[in-house]
mmCIF file of C-alpha atoms in Angstrom:
data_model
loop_
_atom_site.group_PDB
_atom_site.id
_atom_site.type_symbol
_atom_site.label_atom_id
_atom_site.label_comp_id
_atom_site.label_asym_id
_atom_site.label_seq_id
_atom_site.Cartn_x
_atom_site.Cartn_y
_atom_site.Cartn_z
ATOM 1 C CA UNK A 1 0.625 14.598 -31.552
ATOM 2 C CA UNK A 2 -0.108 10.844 -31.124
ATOM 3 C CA UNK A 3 -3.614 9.188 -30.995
ATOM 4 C CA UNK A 4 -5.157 7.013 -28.340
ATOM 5 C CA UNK A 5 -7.926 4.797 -29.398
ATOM 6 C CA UNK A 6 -10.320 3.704 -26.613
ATOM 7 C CA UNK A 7 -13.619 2.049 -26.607
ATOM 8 C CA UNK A 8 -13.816 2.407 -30.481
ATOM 9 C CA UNK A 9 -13.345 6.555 -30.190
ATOM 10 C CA UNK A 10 -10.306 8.192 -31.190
ATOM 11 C CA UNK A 11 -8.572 10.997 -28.630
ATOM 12 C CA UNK A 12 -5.962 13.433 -28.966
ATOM 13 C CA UNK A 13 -3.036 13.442 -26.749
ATOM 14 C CA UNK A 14 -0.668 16.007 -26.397
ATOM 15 C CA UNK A 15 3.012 15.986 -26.154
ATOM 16 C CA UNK A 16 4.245 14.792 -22.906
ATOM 17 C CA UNK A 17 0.928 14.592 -21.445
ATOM 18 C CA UNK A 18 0.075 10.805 -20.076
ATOM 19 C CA UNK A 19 -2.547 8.522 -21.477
ATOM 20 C CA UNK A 20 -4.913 8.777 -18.190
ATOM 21 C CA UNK A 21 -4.394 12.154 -18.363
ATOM 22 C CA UNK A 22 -5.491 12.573 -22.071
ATOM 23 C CA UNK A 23 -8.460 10.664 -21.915
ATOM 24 C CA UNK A 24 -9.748 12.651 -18.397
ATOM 25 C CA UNK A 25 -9.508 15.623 -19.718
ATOM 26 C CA UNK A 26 -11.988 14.731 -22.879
ATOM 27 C CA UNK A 27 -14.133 13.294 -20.773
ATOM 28 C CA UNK A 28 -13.733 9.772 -20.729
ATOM 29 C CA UNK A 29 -14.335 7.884 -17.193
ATOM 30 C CA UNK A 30 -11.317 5.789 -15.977
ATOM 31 C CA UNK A 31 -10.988 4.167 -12.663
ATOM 32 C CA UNK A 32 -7.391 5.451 -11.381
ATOM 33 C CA UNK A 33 -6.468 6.426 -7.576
ATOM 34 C CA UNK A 34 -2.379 7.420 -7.109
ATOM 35 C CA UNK A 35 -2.266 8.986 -10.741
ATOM 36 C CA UNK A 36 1.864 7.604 -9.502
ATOM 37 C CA UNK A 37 2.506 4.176 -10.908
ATOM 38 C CA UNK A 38 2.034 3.306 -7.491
ATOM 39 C CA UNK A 39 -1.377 1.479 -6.932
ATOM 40 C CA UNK A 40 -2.266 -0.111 -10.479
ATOM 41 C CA UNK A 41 -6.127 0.644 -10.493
ATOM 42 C CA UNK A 42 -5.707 2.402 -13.601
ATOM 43 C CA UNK A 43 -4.136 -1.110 -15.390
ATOM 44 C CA UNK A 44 -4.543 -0.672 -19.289
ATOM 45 C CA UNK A 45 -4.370 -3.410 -22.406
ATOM 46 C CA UNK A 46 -2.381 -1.971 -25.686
ATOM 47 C CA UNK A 47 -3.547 -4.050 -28.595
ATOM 48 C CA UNK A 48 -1.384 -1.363 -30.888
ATOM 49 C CA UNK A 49 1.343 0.567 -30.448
ATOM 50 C CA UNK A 50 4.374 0.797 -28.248
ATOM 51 C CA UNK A 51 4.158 1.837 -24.410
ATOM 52 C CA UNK A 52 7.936 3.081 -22.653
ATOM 53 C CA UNK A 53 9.209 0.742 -20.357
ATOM 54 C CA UNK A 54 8.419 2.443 -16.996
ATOM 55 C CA UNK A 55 4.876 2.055 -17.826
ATOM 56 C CA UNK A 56 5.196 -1.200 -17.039
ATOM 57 C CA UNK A 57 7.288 -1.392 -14.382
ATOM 58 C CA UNK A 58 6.590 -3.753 -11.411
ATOM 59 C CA UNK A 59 3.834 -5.329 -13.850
ATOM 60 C CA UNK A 60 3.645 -9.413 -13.762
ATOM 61 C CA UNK A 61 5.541 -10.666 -16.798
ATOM 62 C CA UNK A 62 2.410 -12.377 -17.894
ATOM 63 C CA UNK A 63 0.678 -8.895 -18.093
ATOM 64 C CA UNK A 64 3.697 -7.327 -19.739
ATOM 65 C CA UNK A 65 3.533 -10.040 -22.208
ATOM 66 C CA UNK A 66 -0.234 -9.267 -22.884
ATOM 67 C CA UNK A 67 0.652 -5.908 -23.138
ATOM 68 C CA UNK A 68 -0.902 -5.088 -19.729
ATOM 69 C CA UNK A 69 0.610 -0.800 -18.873
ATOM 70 C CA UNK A 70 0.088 1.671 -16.520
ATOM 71 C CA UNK A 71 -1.344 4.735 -18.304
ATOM 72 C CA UNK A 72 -0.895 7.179 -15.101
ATOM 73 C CA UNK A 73 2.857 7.258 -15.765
ATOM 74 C CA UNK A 74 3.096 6.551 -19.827
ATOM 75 C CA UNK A 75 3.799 9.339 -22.341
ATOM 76 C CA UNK A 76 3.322 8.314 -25.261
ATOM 77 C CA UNK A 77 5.166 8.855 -28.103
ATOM 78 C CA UNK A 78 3.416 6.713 -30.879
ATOM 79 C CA UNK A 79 -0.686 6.016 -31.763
ATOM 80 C CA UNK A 80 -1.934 3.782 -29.149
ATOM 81 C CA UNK A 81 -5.012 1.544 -29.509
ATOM 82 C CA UNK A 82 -6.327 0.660 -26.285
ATOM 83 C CA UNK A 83 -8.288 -2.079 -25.158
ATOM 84 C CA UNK A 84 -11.076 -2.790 -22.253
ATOM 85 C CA UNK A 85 -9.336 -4.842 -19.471
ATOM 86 C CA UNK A 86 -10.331 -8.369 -19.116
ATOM 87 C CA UNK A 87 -11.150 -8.886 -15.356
ATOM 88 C CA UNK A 88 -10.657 -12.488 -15.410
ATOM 89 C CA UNK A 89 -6.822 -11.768 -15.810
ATOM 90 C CA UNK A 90 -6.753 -9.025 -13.269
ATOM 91 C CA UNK A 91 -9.223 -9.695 -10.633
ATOM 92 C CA UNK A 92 -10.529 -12.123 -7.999
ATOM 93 C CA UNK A 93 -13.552 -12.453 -5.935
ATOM 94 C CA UNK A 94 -12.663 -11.797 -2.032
ATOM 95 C CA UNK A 95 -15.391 -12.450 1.045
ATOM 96 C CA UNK A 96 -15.796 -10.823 4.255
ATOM 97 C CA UNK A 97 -14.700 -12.906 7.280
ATOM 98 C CA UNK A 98 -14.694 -10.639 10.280
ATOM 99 C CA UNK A 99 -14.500 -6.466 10.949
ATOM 100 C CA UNK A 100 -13.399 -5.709 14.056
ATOM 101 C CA UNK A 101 -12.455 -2.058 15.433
ATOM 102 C CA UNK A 102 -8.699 -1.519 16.809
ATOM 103 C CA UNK A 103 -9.349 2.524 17.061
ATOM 104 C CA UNK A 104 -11.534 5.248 16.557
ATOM 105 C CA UNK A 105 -10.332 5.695 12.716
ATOM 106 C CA UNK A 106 -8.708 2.138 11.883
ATOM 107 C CA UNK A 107 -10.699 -1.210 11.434
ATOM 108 C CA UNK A 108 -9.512 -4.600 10.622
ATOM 109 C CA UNK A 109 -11.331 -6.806 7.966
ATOM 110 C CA UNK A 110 -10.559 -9.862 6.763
ATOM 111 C CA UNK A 111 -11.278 -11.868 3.689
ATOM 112 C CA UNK A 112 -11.056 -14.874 2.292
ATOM 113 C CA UNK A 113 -10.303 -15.498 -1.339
ATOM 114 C CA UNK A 114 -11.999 -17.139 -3.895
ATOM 115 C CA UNK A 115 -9.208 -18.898 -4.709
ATOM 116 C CA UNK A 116 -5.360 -19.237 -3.052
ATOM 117 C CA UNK A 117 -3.998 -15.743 -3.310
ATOM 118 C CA UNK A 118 -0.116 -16.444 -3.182
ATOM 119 C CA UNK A 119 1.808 -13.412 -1.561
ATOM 120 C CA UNK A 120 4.260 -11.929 0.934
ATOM 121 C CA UNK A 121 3.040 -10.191 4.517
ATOM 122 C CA UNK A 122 3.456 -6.251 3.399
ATOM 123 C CA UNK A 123 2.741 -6.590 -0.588
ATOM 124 C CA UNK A 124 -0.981 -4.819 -1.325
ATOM 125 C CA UNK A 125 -4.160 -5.784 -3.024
ATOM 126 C CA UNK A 126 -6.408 -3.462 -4.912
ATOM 127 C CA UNK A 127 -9.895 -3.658 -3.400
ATOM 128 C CA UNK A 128 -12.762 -2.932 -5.866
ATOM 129 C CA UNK A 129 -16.570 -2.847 -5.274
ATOM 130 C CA UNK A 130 -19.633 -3.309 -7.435
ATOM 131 C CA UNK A 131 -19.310 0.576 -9.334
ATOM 132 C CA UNK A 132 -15.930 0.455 -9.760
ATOM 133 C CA UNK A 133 -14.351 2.533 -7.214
ATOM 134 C CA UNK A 134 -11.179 0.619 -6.404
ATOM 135 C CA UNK A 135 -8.256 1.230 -3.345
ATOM 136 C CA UNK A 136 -4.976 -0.260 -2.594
ATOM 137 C CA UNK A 137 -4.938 -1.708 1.331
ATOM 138 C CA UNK A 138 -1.554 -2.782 2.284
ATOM 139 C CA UNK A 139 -2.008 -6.923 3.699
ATOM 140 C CA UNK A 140 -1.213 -7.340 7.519
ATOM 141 C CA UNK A 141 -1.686 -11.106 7.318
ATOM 142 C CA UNK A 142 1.165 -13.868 7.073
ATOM 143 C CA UNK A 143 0.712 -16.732 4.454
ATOM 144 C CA UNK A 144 2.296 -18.964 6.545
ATOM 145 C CA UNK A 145 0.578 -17.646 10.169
ATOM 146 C CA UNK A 146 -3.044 -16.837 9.350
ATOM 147 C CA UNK A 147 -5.790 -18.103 7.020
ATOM 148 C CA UNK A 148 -7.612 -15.460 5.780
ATOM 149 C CA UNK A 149 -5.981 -11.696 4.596
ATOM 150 C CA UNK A 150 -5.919 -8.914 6.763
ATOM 151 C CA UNK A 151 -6.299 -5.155 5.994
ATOM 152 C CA UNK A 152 -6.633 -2.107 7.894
ATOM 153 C CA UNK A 153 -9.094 0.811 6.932
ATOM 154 C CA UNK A 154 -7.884 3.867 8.047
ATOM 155 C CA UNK A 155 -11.461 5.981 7.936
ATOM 156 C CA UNK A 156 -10.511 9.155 6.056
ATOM 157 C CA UNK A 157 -12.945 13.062 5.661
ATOM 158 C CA UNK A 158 -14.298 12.261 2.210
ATOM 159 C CA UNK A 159 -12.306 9.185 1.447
ATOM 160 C CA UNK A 160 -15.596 7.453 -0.284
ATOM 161 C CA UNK A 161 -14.131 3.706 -0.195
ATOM 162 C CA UNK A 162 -12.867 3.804 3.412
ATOM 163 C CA UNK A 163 -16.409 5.214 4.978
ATOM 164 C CA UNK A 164 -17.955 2.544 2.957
ATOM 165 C CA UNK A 165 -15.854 -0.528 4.138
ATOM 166 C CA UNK A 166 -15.547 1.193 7.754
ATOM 167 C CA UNK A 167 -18.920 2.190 7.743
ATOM 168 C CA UNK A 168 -20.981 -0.332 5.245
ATOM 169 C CA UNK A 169 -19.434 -3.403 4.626
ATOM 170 C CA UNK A 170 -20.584 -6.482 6.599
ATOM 171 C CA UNK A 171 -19.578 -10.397 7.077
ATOM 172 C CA UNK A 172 -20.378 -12.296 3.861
ATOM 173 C CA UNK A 173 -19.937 -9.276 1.548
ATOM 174 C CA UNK A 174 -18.210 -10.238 -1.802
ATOM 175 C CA UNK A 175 -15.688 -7.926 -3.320
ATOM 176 C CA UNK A 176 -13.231 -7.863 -6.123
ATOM 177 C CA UNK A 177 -9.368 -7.967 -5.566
ATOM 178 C CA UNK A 178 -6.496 -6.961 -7.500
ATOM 179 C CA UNK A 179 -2.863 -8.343 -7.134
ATOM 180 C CA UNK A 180 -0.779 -8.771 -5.205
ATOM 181 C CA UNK A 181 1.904 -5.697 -5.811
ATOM 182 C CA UNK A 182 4.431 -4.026 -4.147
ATOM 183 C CA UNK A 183 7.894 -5.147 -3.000
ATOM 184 C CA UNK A 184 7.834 -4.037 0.325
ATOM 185 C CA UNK A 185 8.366 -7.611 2.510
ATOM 186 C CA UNK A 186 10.450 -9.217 4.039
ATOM 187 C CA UNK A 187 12.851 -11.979 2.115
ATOM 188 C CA UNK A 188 14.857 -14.856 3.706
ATOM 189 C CA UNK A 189 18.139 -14.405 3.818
ATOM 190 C CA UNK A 190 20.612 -12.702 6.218
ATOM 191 C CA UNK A 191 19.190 -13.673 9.332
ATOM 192 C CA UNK A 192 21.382 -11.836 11.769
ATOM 193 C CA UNK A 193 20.947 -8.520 9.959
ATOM 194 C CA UNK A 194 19.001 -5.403 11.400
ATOM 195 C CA UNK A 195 15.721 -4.075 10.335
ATOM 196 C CA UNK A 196 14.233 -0.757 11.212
ATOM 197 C CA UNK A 197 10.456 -0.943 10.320
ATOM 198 C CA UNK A 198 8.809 2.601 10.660
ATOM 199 C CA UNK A 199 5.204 3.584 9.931
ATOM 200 C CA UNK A 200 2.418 6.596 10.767
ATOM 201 C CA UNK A 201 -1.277 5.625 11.055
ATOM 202 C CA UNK A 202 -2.414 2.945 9.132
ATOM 203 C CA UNK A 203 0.943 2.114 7.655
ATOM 204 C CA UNK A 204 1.301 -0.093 10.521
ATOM 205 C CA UNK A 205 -0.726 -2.657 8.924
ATOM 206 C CA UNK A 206 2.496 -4.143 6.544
ATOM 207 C CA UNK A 207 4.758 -3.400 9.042
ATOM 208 C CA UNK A 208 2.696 -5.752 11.665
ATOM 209 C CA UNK A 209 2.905 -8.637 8.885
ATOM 210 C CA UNK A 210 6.929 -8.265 7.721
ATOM 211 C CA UNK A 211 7.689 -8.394 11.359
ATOM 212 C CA UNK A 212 5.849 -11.233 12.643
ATOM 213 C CA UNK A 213 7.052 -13.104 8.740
ATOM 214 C CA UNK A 214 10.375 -12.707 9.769
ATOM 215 C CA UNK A 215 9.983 -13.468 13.120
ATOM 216 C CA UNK A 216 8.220 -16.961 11.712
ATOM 217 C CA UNK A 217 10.869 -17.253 9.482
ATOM 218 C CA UNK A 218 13.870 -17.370 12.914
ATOM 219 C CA UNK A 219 14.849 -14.027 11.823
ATOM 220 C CA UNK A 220 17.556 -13.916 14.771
ATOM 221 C CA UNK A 221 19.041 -10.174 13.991
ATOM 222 C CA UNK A 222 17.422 -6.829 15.958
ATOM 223 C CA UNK A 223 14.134 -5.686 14.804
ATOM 224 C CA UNK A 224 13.136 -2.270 15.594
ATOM 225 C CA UNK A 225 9.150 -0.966 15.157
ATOM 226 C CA UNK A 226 8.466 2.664 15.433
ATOM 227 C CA UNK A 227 4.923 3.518 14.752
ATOM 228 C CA UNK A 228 3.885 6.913 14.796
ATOM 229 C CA UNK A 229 0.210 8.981 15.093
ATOM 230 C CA UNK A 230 -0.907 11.944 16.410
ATOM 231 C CA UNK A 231 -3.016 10.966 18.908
ATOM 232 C CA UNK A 232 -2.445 8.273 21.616
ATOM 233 C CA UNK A 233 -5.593 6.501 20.275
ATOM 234 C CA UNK A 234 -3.908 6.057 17.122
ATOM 235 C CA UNK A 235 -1.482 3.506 18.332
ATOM 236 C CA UNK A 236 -3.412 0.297 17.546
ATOM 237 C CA UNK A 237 -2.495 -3.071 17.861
ATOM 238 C CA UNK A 238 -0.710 -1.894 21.077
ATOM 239 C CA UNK A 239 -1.272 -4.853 23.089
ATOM 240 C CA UNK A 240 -0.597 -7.661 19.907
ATOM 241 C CA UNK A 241 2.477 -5.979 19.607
ATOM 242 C CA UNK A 242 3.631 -5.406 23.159
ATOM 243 C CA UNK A 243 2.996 -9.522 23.096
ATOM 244 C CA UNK A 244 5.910 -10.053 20.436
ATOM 245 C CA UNK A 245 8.089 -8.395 22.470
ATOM 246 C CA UNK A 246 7.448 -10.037 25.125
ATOM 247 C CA UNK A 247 7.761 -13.316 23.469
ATOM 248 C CA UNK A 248 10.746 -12.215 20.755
ATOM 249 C CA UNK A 249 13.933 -10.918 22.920
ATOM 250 C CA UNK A 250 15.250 -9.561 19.343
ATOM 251 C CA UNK A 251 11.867 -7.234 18.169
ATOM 252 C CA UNK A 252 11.672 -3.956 20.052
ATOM 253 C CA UNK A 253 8.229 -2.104 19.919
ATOM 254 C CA UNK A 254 8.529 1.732 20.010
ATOM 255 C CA UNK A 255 5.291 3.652 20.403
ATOM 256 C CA UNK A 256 5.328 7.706 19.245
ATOM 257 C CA UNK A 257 2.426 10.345 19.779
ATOM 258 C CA UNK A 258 3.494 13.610 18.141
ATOM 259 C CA UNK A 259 0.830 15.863 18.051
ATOM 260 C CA UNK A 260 -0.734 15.759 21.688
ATOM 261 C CA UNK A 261 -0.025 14.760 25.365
ATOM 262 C CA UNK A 262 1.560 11.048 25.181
ATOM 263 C CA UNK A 263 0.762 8.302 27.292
ATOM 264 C CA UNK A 264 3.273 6.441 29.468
ATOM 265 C CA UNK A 265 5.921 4.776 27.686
ATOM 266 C CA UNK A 266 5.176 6.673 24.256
ATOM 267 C CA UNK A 267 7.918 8.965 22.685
ATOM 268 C CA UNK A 268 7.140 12.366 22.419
ATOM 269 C CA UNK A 269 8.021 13.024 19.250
ATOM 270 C CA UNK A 270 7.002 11.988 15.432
ATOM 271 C CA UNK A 271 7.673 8.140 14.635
ATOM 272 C CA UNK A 272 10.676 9.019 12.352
ATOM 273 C CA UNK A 273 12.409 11.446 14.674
ATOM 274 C CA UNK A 274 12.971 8.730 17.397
ATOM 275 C CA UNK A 275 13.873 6.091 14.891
ATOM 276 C CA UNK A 276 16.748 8.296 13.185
ATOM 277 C CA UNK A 277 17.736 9.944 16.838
ATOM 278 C CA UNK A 278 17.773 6.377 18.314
ATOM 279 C CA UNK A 279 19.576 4.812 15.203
ATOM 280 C CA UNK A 280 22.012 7.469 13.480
ATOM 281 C CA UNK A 281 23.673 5.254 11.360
ATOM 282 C CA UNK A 282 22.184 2.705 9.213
ATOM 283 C CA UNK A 283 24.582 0.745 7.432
ATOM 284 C CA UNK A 284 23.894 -2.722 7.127
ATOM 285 C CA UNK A 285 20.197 -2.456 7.983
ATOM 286 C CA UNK A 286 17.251 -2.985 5.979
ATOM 287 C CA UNK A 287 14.547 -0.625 6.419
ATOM 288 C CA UNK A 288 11.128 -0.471 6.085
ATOM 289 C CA UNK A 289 9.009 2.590 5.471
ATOM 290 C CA UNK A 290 4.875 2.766 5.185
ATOM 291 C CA UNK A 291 2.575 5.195 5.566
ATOM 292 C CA UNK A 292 1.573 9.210 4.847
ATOM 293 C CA UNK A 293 3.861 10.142 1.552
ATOM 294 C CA UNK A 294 5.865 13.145 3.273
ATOM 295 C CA UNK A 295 6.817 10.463 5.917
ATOM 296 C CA UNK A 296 7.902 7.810 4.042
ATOM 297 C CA UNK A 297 9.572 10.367 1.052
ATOM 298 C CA UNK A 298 11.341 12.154 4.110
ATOM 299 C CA UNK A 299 12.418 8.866 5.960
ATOM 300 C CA UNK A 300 13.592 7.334 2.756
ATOM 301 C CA UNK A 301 15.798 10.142 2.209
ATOM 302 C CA UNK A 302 17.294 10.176 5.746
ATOM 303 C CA UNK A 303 17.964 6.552 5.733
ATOM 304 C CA UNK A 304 19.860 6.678 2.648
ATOM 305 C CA UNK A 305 22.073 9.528 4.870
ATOM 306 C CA UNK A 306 22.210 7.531 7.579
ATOM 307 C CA UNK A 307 23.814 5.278 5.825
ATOM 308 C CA UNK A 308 21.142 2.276 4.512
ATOM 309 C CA UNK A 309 21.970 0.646 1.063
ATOM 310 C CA UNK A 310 19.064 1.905 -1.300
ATOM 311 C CA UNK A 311 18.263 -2.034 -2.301
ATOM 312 C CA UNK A 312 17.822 -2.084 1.680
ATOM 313 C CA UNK A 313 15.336 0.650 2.081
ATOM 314 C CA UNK A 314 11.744 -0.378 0.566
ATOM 315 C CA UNK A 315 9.236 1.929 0.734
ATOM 316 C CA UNK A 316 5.244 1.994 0.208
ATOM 317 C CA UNK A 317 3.750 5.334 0.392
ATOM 318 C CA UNK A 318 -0.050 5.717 0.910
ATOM 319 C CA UNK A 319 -0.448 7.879 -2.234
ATOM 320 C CA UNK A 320 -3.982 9.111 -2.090
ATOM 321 C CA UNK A 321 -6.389 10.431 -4.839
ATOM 322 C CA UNK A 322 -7.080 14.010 -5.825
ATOM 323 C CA UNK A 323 -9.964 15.866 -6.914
ATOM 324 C CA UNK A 324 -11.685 15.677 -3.209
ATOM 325 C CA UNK A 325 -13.474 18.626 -1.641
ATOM 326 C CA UNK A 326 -11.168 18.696 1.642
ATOM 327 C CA UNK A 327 -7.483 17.179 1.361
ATOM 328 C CA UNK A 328 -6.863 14.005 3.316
ATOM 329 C CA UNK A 329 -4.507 14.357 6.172
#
């Protein structure tokens, strides 16, 4: 049974149990959120031992280097010693801009770094505040379009950091930021190709930026955006995006209300069910897929049968924390 050392106390950890898990269960308090390998809030230094090689997958090769791991997804097979995290290497310092409310449940902040934040429209940023409780936020801004980043707080029952920025957070508040991560954007390169982007609630947010990147970029090929919710309400940004297509003859804007009575010119029907009906093969088309995980798991899964290349589907699930009272929709 190996060892994990951490904060000068040593910990059991049993056999094909992960490090996070090992040191919540005896107690010890660790920021974490996806408990996936998804959303790095639970990043980890080993000073000793070895960590597998999916536990630090995606990871900068600087913070591989330094021996930077994920301890959500690593089962370890040898004694670990574990060291604090040095925020200078991880995190920046972010200000409020500007919050503005697009629906009932979704605001828009932005913030301006600290310092230049180099990234791609789609990749996300961990957003931490002054106790510790950190969440990812996918970016809706373009580098090369807007000034400041963009997120999108979808308000959640009992999700504690979206209340707070929805709710709390004002114009000249300071806050810490991790990354950026992910792969889901947009990349030069085949310019006449298709792209399906498909999203549910506040998955919208990347989707919004890799569209208008590539659209920057002279992207010439069909561009397809279903976004998906619920309610009619749901369907943010309606207007912004309406404007694209009226000013892009390639990028198509479909609007989907599943739950309740649609609106004129929505589709009846759940955002990935008139993307695959509308578009039953796939071949040749890059696809992008944000939002709820049993969307974008499901819609990953068709595309693939519809024929998309799996280096052409990228996918960035909203994987959302345990432990709460009520389960998040």
């Amino acid at each position: 049974m190996p060892s994990l050392t951490y904060a000068g106390r040593v910990y059991d950890c049993n056999r094909g149990e992960t490090v996070l898990d090992a040191l919540l269960r005896q107690g010890v308090d660790m920021a974490y959120s996806c408990k996936k390998g998804s959303c790095l809030t639970c990043l980890t230094r080993c000073a000793k031992g070895r960590v597998d090689g999916r536990a630090q997958d995606g990871l900068r090769d600087t913070l591989r280097a330094e021996g930077y791991f994920l301890p959500c997804v690593c089962t370890p097979d040898d004694d670990l010693v574990l060291d604090g995290v040095e925020d200078a290497a991880l995190y920046g310092r972010v200000r409020v801009t500007a919050k503005e409310r697009l629906a009932a449940a979704i605001t828009r902040i932005r913030l301006e770094p600290a310092t230049p934040l180099y990234y791609h429209a789609g990749q996300f940023v961990n957003l931490r505040r002054a106790d510790g409780l950190a969440r990812s936020y996918s970016l809706a801004s373009v580098p090369r379009l807007d000034r400041d980043l963009e997120i999108h707080i979808q308000k959640l029952p009992n999700g504690k950091m979206s209340n707070w920025l929805s709710d709390e957070v004002r114009p000249g508040d300071a806050l810490d930021l991790q990354g950026p991560n992910g792969a889901c954007f947009y990349l030069p390169g085949r310019p006449g190709g298709p792209m399906l982007l498909l999203g549910s609630g506040s998955g919208l947010a990347p989707l919004f930026g890799i569209a208008r990147d590539a659209l920057a970029a002279g992207h010439s090929g069909e561009i397809r955006l279903y976004h998906g919710s619920q309610r009619r309400e749901g369907l943010y940004l309606r207007a912004e995006l309406e404007n694209v297509a009226a000013r892009h003859a390639n990028f198509r804007y479909f609007p989907c209300v599943s739950g309740f009575e649609p609106g004129l010119g929505d589709r009846a029907e759940p955002a990935e069910a008139a993307a695959f009906g509308d578009l039953p093969r796939l071949a040749g088309w890059r696809v992008f897929l944000c939002g709820s995980p049993p969307m974008v798991h499901a819609a990953r899964r068709m595309a693939y049968l519809a024929g998309a290349a799996l280096p052409d589907i990228h996918a960035d699930a909203f994987e959302l924390r345990e432990l709460r009272q009520k389960p998040r929709p």
